[in-house]
């Protein structure tokens, strides 16, 4: 069983006014690229982590086509909410056949997760998201190995990752050619304390699930 991760697919959610190629030519036909490259890398018995920004949909009914698409990706899929997943009610599991939400324990691995936040969202949001992540971490406390999915960069949550002995953290949100202040938050296998972290926003990893070792 191998771990792969891919964030920020930004599927259309039925919105014709959200073509992703406005952010660069690399986004042309990105849905088809995601599916093809996932099947080139991920096996059915692997785990595929999807840390947020799954669909542009505003309402759940408009996200159903995108969620069905995600179930077609190979592997066992575990998802957290991103800041653009307005269709997903906060603190509720994704509740869609073929897609899981943390906390999840599979074999020796426990998976915890939350949306997270950045400093601009303020102290109230930060306290709330820390609480949600800690609740998820407590639920997998007995797992020998621990992995966290979070949408935003994890620096504001570093103390929790260390306290609960998290081995791996995957996140998205910071797209290629992002703002300079965001680029400083990108981690590509570096350690944050004792936790090895990867930014897996899909345009940073060429729309190909990243194997996490």
Short mmCIF file of C-alpha atoms in Angstrom, two decimals, residues 81 112-137 148-166 168-171 173 185 187 192-195 197:
data_model
loop_
_atom_site.label_atom_id
_atom_site.label_comp_id
_atom_site.label_asym_id
_atom_site.label_seq_id
_atom_site.Cartn_x
_atom_site.Cartn_y
_atom_site.Cartn_z
CA UNK A 81 -12.42 20.50 2.45
CA UNK A 112 -6.41 13.09 10.30
CA UNK A 113 -7.39 16.32 8.62
CA UNK A 114 -9.01 19.74 8.55
CA UNK A 115 -9.35 22.65 6.15
CA UNK A 116 -6.87 24.79 8.05
CA UNK A 117 -6.56 28.53 7.47
CA UNK A 118 -4.09 31.35 6.94
CA UNK A 119 -3.27 34.33 9.12
CA UNK A 120 -5.58 36.64 7.18
CA UNK A 121 -8.63 34.70 8.41
CA UNK A 122 -8.07 35.81 11.99
CA UNK A 123 -7.68 34.30 15.44
CA UNK A 124 -11.23 32.96 15.74
CA UNK A 125 -10.88 30.87 12.57
CA UNK A 126 -7.41 29.71 13.59
CA UNK A 127 -8.64 28.49 16.99
CA UNK A 128 -11.58 26.73 15.33
CA UNK A 129 -9.42 24.95 12.75
CA UNK A 130 -6.85 23.93 15.35
CA UNK A 131 -9.67 22.42 17.37
CA UNK A 132 -10.98 20.50 14.39
CA UNK A 133 -7.56 19.14 13.53
CA UNK A 134 -6.87 18.13 17.14
CA UNK A 135 -10.21 16.33 17.37
CA UNK A 136 -9.29 14.37 14.24
CA UNK A 137 -5.81 13.59 15.59
CA UNK A 148 -2.41 14.80 8.18
CA UNK A 149 -4.28 16.26 5.20
CA UNK A 150 -4.81 20.00 5.41
CA UNK A 151 -5.72 22.40 2.66
CA UNK A 152 -3.75 25.45 3.76
CA UNK A 153 0.00 25.39 4.47
CA UNK A 154 0.59 23.74 7.85
CA UNK A 155 2.98 26.18 9.54
CA UNK A 156 0.26 27.56 11.84
CA UNK A 157 -0.45 23.99 12.96
CA UNK A 158 3.15 22.86 13.50
CA UNK A 159 2.75 22.48 17.27
CA UNK A 160 -0.13 20.04 16.83
CA UNK A 161 1.78 18.01 14.25
CA UNK A 162 4.66 17.63 16.70
CA UNK A 163 2.50 16.97 19.75
CA UNK A 164 0.71 14.08 18.02
CA UNK A 165 3.82 12.65 16.32
CA UNK A 166 2.58 13.21 12.79
CA UNK A 168 3.60 13.11 7.08
CA UNK A 169 1.53 16.16 6.13
CA UNK A 170 0.17 16.94 2.66
CA UNK A 171 -1.43 20.24 1.70
CA UNK A 173 -3.68 25.88 -1.78
CA UNK A 185 5.22 28.51 2.72
CA UNK A 187 7.35 22.61 1.35
CA UNK A 192 8.47 21.07 9.62
CA UNK A 193 9.68 20.11 13.07
CA UNK A 194 9.57 16.31 12.85
CA UNK A 195 6.88 16.17 10.16
CA UNK A 197 5.51 18.00 4.42
#
